[in-house]
CSV table of C-alpha atoms and ligand atoms in Angstrom, one decimal:
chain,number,residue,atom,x,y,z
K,1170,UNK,CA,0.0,0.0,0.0
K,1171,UNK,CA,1.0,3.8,-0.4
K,1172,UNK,CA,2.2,5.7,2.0
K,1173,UNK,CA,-0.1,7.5,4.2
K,1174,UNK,CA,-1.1,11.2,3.4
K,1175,UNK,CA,0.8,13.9,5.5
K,1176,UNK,CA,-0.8,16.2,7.3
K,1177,UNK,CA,1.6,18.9,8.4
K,1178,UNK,CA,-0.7,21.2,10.9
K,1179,UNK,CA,-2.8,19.5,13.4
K,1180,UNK,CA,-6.0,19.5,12.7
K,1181,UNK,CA,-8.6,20.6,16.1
K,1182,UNK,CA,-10.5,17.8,17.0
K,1183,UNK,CA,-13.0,17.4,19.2
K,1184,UNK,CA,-14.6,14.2,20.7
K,1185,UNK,CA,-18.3,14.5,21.3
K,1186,UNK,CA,-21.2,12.0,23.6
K,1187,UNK,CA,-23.3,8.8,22.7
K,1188,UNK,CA,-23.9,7.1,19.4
K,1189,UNK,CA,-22.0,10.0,17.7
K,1190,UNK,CA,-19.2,9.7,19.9
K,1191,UNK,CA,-19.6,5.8,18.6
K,1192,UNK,CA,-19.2,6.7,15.1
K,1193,UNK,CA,-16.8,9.5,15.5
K,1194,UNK,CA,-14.2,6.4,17.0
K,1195,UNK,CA,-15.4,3.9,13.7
K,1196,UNK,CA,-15.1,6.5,11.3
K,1197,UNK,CA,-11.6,7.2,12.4
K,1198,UNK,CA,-10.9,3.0,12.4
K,1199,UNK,CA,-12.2,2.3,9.0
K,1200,UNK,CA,-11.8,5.3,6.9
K,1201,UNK,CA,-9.1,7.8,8.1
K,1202,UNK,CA,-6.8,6.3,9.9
K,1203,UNK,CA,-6.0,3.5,7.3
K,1204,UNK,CA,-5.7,6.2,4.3
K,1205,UNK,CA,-3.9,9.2,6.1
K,1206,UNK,CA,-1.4,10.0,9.1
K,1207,UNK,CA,-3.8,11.3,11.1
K,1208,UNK,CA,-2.1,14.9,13.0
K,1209,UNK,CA,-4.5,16.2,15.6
K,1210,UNK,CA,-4.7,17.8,18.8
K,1211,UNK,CA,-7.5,15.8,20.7
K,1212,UNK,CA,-10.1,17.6,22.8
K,1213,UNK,CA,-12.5,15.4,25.1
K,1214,UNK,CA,-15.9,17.4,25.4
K,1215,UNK,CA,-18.2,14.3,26.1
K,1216,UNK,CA,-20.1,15.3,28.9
K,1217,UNK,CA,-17.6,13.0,31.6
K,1218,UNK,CA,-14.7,15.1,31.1
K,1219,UNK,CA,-16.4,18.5,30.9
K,1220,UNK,CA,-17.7,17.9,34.1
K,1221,UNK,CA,-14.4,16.5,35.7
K,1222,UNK,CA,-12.9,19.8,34.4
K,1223,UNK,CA,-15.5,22.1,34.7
K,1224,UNK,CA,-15.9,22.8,31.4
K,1225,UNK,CA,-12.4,24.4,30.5
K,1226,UNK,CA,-11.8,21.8,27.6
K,1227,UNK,CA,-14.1,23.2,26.0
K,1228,UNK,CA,-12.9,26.6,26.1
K,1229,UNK,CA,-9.5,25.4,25.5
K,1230,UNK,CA,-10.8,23.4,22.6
K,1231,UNK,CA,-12.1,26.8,20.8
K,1232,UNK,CA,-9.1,28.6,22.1
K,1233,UNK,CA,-6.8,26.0,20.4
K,1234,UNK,CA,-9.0,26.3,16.7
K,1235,UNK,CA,-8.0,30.0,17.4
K,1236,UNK,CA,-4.7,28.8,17.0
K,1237,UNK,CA,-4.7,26.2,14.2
K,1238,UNK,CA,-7.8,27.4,11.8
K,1239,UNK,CA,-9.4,24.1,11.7
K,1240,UNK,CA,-11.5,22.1,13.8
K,1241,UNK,CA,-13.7,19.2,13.6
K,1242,UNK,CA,-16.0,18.7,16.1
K,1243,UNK,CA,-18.5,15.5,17.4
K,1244,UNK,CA,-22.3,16.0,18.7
K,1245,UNK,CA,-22.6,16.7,22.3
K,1246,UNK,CA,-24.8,16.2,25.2
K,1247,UNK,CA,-26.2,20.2,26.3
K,1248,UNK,CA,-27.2,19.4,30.0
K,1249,UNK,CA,-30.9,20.0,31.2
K,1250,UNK,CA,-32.1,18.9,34.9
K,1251,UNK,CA,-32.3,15.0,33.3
K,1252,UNK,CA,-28.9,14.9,32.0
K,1253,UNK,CA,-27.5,16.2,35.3
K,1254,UNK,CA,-29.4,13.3,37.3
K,1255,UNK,CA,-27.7,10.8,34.3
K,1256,UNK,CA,-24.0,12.0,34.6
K,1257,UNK,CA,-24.0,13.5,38.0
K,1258,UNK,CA,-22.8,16.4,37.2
K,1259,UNK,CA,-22.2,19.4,39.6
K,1260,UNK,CA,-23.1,21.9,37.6
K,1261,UNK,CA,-25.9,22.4,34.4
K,1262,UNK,CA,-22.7,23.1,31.8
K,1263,UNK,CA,-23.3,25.7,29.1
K,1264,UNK,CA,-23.9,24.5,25.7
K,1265,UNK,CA,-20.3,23.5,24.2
K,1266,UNK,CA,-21.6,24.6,20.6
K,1267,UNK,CA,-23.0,28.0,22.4
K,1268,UNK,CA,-19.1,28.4,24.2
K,1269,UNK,CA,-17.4,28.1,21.3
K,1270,UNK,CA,-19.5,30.0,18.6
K,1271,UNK,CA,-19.4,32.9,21.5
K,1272,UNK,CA,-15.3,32.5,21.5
K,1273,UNK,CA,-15.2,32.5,17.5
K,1274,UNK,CA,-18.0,34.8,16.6
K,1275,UNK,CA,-19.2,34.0,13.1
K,1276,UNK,CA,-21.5,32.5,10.6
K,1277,UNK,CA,-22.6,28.9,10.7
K,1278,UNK,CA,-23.3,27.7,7.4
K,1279,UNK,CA,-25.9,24.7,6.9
K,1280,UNK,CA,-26.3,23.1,3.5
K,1281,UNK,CA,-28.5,19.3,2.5
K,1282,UNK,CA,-26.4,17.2,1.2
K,1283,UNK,CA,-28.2,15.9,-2.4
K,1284,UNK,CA,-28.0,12.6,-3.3
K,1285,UNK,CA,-30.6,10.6,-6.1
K,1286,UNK,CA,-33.2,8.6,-4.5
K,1287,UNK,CA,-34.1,11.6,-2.0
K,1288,UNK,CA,-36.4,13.9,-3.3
K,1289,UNK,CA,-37.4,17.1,-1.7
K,1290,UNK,CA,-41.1,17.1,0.6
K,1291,UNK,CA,-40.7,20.4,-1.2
K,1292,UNK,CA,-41.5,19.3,-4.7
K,1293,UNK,CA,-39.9,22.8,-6.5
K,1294,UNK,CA,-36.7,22.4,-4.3
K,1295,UNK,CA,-34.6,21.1,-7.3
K,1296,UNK,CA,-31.2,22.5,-5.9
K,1297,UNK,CA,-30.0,22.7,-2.3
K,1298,UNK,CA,-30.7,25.8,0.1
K,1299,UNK,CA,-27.6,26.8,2.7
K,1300,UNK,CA,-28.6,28.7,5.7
K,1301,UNK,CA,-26.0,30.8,6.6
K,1302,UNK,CA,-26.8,31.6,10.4
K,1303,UNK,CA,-25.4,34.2,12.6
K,1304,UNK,CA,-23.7,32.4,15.4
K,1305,UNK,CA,-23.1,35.5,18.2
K,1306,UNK,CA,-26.0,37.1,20.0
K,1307,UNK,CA,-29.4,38.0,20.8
K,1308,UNK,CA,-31.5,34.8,22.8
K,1309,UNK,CA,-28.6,32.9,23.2
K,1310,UNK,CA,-26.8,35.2,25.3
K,1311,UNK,CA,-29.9,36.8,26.9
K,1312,UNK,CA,-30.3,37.7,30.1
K,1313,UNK,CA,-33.9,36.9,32.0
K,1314,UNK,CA,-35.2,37.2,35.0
K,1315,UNK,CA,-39.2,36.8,36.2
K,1316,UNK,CA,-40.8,40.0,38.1
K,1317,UNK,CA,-43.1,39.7,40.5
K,1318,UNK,CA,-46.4,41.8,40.6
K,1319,UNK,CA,-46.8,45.4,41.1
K,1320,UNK,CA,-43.2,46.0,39.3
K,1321,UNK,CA,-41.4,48.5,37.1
K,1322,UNK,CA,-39.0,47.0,34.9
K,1323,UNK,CA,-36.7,49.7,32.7
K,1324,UNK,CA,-33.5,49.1,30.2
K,1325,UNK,CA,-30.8,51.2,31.6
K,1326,UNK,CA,-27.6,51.7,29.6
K,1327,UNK,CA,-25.1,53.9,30.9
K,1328,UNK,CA,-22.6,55.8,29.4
K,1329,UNK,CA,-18.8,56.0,30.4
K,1330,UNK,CA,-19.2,59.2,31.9
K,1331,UNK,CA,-22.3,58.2,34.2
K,1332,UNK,CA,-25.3,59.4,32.3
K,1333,UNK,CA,-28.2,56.7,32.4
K,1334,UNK,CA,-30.6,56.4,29.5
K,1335,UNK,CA,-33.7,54.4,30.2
K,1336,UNK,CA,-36.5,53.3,28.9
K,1337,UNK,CA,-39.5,51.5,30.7
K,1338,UNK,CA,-40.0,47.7,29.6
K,1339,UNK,CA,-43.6,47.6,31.4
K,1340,UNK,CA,-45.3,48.2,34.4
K,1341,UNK,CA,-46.3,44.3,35.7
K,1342,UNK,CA,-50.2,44.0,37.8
K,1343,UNK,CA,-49.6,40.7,38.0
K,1344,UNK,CA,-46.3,38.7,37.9
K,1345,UNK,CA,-44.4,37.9,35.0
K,1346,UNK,CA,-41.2,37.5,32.7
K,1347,UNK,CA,-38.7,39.9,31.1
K,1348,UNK,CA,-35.4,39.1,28.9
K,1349,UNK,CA,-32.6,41.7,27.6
K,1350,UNK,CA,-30.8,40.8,24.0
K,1351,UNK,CA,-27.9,42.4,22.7
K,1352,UNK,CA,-25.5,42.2,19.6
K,1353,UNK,CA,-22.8,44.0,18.5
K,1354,UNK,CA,-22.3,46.3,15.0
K,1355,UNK,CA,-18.9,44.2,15.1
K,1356,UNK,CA,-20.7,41.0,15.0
K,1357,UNK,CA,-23.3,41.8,12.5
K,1358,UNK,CA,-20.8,43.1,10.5
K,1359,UNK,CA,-18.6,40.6,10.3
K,1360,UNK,CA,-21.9,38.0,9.5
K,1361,UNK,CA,-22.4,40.3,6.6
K,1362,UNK,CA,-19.0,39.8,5.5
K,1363,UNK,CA,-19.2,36.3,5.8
K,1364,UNK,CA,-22.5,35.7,3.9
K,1365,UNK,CA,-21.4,38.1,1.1
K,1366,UNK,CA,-17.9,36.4,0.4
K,1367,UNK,CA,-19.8,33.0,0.9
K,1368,UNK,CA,-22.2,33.8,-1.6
K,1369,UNK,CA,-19.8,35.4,-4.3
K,1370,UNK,CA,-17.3,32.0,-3.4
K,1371,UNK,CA,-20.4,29.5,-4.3
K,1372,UNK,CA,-21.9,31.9,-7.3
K,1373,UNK,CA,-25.3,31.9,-5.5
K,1374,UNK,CA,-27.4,34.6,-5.2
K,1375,UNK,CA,-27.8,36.1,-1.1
K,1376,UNK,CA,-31.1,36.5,0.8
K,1377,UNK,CA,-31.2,38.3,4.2
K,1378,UNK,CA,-34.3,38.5,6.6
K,1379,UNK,CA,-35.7,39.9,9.6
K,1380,UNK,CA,-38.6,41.5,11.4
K,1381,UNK,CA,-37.4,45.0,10.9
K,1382,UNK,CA,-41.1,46.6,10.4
K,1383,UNK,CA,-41.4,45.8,14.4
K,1384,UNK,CA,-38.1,45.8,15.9
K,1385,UNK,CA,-37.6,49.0,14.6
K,1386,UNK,CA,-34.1,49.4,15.9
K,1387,UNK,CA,-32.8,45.8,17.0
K,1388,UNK,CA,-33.8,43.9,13.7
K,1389,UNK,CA,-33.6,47.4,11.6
K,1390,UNK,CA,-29.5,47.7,12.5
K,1391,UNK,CA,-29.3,44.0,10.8
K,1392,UNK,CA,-30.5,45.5,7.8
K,1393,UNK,CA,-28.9,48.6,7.4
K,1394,UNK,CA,-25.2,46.8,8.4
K,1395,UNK,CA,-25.5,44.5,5.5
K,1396,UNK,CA,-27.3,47.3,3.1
K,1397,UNK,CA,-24.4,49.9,4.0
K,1398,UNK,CA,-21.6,46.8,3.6
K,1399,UNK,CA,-23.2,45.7,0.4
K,1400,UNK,CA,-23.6,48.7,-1.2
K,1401,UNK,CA,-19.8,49.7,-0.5
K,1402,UNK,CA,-17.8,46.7,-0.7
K,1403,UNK,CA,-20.2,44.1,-2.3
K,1404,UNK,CA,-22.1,45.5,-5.1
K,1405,UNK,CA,-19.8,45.8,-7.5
K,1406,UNK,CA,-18.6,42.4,-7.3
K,1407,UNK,CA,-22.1,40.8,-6.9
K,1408,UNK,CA,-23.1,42.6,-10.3
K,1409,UNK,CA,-19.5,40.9,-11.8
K,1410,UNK,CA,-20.5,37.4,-10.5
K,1411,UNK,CA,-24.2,38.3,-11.7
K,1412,UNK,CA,-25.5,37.4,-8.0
K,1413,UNK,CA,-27.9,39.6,-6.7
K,1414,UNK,CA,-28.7,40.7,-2.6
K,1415,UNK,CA,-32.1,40.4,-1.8
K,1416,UNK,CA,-33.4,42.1,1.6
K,1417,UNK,CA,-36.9,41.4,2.6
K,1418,UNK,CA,-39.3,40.5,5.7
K,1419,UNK,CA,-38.8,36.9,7.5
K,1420,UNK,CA,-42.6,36.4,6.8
K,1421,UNK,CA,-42.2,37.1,3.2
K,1422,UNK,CA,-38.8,35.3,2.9
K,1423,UNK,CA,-40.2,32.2,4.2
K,1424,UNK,CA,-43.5,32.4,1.5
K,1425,UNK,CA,-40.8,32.7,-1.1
K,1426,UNK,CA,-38.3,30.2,0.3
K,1427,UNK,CA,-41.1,27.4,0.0
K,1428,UNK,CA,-42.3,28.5,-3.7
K,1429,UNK,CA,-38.8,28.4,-4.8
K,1430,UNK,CA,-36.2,25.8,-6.4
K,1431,UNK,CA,-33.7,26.3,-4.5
K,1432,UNK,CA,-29.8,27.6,-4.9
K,1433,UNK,CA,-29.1,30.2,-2.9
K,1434,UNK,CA,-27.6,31.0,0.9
K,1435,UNK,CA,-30.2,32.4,3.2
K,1436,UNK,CA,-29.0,34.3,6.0
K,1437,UNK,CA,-31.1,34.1,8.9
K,1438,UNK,CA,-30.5,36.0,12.6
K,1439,UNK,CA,-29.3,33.4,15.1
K,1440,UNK,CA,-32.8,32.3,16.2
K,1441,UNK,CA,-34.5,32.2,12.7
K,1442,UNK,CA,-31.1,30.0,11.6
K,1443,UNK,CA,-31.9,27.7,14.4
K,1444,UNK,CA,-34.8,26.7,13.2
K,1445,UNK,CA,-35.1,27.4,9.6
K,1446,UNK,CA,-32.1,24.6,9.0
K,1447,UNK,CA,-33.9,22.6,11.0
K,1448,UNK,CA,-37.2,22.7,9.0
K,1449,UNK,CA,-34.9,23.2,5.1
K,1450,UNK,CA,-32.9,20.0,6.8
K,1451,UNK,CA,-35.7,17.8,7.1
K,1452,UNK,CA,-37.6,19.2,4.0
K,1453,UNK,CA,-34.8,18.0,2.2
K,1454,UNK,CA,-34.4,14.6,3.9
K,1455,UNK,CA,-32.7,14.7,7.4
K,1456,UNK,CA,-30.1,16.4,9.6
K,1457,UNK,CA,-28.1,13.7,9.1
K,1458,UNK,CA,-27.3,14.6,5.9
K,1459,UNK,CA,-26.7,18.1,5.7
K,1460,UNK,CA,-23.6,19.6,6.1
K,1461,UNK,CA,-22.3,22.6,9.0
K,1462,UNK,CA,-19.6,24.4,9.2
K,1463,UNK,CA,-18.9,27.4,11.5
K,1464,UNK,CA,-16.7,30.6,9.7
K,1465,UNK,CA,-15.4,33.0,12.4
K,1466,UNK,CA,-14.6,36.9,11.0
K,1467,UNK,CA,-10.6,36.2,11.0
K,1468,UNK,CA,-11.5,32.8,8.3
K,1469,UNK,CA,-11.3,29.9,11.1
K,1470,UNK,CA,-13.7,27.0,10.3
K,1471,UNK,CA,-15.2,24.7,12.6
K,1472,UNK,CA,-17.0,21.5,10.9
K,1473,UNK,CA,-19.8,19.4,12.8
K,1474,UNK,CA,-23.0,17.6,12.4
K,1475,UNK,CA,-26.0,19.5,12.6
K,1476,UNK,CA,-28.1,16.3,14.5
K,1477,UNK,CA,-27.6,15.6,17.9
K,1478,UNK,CA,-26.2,12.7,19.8
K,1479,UNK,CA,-29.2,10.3,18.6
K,1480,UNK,CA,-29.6,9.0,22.1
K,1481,UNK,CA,-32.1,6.7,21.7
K,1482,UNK,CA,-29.5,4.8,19.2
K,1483,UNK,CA,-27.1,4.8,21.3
K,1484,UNK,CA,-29.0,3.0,24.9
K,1485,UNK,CA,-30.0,0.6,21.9
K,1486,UNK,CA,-26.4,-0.2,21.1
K,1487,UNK,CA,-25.3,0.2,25.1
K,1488,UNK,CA,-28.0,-3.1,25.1
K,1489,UNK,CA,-25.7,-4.8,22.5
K,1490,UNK,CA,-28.4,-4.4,19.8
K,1491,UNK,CA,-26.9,-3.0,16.6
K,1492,UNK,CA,-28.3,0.4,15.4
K,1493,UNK,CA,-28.5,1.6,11.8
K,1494,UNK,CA,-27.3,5.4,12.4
K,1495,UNK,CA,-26.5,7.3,9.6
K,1496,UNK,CA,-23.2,8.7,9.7
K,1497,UNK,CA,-22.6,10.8,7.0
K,1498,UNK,CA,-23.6,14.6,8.4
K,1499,UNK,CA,-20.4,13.3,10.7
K,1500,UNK,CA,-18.1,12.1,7.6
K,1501,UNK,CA,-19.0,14.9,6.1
K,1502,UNK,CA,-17.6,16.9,9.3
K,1503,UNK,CA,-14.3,15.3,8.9
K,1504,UNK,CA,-14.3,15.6,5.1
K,1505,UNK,CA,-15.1,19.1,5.3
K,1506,UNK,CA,-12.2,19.7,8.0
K,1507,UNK,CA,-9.1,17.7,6.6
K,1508,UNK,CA,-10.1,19.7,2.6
K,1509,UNK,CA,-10.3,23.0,4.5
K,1510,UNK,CA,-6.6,21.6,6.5
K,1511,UNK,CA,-5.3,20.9,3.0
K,1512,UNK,CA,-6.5,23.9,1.0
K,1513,UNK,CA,-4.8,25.7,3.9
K,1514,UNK,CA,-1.3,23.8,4.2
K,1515,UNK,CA,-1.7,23.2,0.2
K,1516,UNK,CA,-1.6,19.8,0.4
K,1517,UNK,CA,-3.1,18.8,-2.3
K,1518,UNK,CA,-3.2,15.1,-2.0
K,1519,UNK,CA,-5.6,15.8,1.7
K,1520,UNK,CA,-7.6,17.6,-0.3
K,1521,UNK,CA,-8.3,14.9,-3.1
K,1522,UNK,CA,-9.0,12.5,-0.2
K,1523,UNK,CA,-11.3,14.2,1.0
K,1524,UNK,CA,-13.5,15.1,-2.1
K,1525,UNK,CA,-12.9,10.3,-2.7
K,1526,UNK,CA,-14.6,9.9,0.1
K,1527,UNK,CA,-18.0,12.1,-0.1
K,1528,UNK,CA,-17.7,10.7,-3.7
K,1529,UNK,CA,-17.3,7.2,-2.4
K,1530,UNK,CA,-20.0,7.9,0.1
K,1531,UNK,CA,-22.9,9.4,-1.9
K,1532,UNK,CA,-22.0,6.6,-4.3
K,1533,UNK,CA,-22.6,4.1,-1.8
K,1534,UNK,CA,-26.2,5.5,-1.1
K,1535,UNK,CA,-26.7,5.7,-4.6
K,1536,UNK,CA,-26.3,2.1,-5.5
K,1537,UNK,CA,-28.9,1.5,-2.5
K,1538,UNK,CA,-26.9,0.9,0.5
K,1539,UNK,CA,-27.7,3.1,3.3
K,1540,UNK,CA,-29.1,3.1,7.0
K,1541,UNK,CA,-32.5,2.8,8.2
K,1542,UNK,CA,-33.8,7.1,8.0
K,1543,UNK,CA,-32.5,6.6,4.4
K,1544,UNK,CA,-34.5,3.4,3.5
K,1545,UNK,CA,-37.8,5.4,4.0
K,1546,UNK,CA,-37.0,8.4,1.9
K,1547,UNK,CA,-35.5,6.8,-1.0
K,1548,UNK,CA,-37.0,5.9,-4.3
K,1549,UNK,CA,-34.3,3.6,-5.3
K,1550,UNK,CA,-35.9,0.3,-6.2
K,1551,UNK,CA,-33.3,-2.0,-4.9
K,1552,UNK,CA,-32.2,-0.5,-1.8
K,1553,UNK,CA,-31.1,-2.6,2.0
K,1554,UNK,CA,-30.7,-1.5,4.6
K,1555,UNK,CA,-27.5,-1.7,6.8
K,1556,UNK,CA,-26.4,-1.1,10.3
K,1557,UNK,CA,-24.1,1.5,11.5
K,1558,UNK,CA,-20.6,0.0,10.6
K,1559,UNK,CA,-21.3,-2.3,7.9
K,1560,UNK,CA,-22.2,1.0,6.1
K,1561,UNK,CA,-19.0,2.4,6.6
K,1562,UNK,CA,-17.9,-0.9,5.4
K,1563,UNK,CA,-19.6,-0.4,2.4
K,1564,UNK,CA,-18.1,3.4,2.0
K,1565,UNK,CA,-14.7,1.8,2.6
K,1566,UNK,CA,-15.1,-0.9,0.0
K,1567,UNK,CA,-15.9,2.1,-2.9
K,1568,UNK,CA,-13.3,4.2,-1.8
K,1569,UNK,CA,-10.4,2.1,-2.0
K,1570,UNK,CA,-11.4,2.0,-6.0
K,1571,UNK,CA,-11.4,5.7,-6.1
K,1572,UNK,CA,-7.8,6.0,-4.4
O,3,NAP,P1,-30.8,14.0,17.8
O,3,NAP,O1,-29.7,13.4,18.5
O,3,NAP,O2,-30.5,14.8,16.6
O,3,NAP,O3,-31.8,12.9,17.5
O,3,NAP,C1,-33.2,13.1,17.3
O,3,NAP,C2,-33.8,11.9,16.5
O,3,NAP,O4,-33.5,12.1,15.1
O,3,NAP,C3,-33.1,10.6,16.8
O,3,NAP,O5,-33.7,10.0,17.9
O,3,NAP,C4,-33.3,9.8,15.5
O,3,NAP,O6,-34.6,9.4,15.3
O,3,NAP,C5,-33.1,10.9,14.5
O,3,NAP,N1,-31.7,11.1,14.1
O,3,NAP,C6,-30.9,12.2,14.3
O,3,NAP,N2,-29.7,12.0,13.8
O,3,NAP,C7,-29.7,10.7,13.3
O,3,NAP,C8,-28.7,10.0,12.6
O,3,NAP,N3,-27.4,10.4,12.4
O,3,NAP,N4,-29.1,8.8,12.1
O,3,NAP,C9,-30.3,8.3,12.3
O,3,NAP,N5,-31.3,9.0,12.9
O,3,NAP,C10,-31.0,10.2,13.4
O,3,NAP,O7,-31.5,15.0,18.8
O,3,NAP,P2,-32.1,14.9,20.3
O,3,NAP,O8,-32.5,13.5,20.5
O,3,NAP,O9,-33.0,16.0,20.5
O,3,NAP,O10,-30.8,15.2,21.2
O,3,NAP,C11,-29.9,14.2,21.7
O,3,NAP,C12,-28.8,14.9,22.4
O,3,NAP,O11,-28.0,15.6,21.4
O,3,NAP,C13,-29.2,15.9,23.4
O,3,NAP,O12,-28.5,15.7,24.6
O,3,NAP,C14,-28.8,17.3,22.8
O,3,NAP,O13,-28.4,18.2,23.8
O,3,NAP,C15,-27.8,16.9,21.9
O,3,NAP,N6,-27.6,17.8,20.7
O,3,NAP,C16,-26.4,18.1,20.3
O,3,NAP,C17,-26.2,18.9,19.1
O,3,NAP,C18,-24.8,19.2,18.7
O,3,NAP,O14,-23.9,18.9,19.4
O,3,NAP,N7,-24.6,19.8,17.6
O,3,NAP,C19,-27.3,19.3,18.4
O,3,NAP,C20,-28.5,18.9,18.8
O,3,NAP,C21,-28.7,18.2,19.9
O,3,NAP,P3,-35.1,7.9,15.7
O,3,NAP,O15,-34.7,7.7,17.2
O,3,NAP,O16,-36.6,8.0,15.5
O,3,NAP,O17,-34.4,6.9,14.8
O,4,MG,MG1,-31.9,23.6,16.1
């Protein structure tokens, strides 16, 4: 056999919970490790050892793709009060996504990855729809609190000299809830930015969304950041690439998303990008296959899966029963990471690697080997179903062909 391909920066990677944390270990056996000399500096964030170190591998994980540019990164368990009972844990830990998309700012974008067989729910949908999501701000660092009856609650900002400017919330009767938002024009910028470069790099034409018409000045900034940034830096080169930028309400944007066919990036505020790649995700088949990857402002990418941990797989394999749990949102992760590694350390030979094995692994689904959430969507007329490793068994057996 050849030698193994080099990698000559370490690649960020980080270990994740569950089944995923399953398939991250197999994917690594069968179809990395074997083809290339795997260089990567190992972070543990399953749940076990973010508890036994209070969550700073997680932050030293995002500190450390700071440093190298590329990360790959594994599902993960976010506590709640049931989680905390399971693991025992001492404290309900942050979000590891939320931590590190707080430490590298930036744009998450989300895009279904097409294969024959799998048509659309959407009937028009005839080419794929990225969500490009802004990954800093507004709910997900809120701050909330509950009032109780017969209160006054006000924003206060105050200036660095002292002077208060305020504005009354509401005046609660009865008991109740508030929450403060921010962002920052930095951050919104810098999303602009990244969806504008993103679109002229994929030749795709840019929509942008919000609820401007009532959040007159939250939502409204949104639109004028991208509008002024567009019209200075963007324009020109849009009209070049003949790509347009599109700007209208998330009500009307989601009317038109649904009667279209697809091929553009959607931008969406954090919260809307939350769940619009959910619902474009499973329009288009499953969150198991779409592909995520997180671009900070200073060009540092972070690949993952955009599905959870799929729990209920995994107690089924912890009982020795074998699961059919589609792993390709994951390859794709690792794909996505080791081309980006290569582009970035030209080494070409990574880079081919990685575009052999999504060929070698859409190819695969295309003959009619693929896991169970496949079987049900496909059209394919001779199609099995296989469990978890013997379809990266099957993967393996195409790409060795294609290397
Ligand atoms: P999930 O893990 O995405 O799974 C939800 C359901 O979707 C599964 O039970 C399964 O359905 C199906 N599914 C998802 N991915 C699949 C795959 N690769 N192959 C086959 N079926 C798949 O979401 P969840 O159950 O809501 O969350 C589980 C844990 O993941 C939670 O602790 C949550 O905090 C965490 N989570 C992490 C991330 C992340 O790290 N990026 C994202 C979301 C959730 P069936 O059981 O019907 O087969
Ligand atoms: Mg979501």
């Amino acid at each position: 056999m050849a030698d193994k391909i080099k990698m000559l920066t370490p690649l960020v990677e980080m270990d994740g919970d569950e089944m995923t944390r399953i398939i991250w270990k197999m994917i690594k056996e069968i179809l990395i490790n074997p083809y290339v000399e795997l260089n990567t500096e190992y972070y543990d964030l399953g749940l076990e050892y973010r508890e036994k170190t209070k969550d700073q591998v997680t932050i030293d994980a995002a500190n450390a793709t700071k440093k190298y540019g590329v990360a790959v990164k594994c599902a993960t368990i976010t506590p709640n009060a049931e989680r905390v009972k399971e693991y025992n844990l001492t404290q309900m830990w942050k979000s590891p996504n939320g931590t590190i998309r707080a430490i590298l700012d930036g744009t998450v974008f989300r895009t279904p990855i097409v294969v024959k067989g799998i048509t659309p729910f959407i009937p028009t949908w005839k080419k794929p729809i990225t969500i490009a999501r802004h990954a800093y701000g507004d709910v997900y660092k809120n701050v909330e609190m509950t009032v109780g009856e017969n209160c006054k609650a006000e924003l206060v900002v105050t200036a660095p000299d002292g002077t208060e400017t305020r504005e009354t919330i509401h005046n609660f009767d009865g008991a109740g809830i508030i929450q403060g938002q921010h962002n920052t024009d930095k951050s919104i910028a810098s999303f602009a930015r990244a969806c504008f470069n993103y679109a002229l790099d994929q030749k795709q034409d840019l929509w942008f969304a919000t609820k401007d018409t009532i959040s007159k000045k939250y939502d409204h900034r949104f639109k004028d950041i991208f509008s002024e940034i567009y019209g200075k830096e963007y324009e020109e080169r849009f009209n070049k690439a003949k790509i347009e930028y599109f700007y209208t309400l998330i009500d009307d944007a989601v009317a038109r998303v649904v009667r279209s066919d697809g091929g553009y990036i959607w931008a969406c505020k954090n919260y809307d990008g939350d769940v619009m790649s959910d619902m474009v995700a499973t329009a288009f088949g499953s969150l198991a296959m779409m592909t995520s990857v997180l671009v900070s402002p200073e060009g540092i990418f972070e690949y993952e899966a955009a599905h959870g941990t799929v729990q209920r797989h995994y107690y089924r394999h912890l009982k020795g029963e074998k699961t059919s749990t589609n792993s390709v949102a994951t390859l794709f992760a690792w794909t996505g990471a080791l081309r980006k590694r290569g582009e970035l350390d030209k080494t070409p030979d990574l880079i081919t690697f990685a575009d052999k094995l999504e060929k070698a692994t859409i190819q695969t689904i295309e003959e009619g080997v693929m896991t169970g959430d496949l079987v049900s969507l496909s059209s394919l007329e001779n199609k099995k179903t296989v469990d978890t490793e013997t379809f990266l068994r099957e993967i393996n057996d195409r790409l060795v062909k294609l290397l």
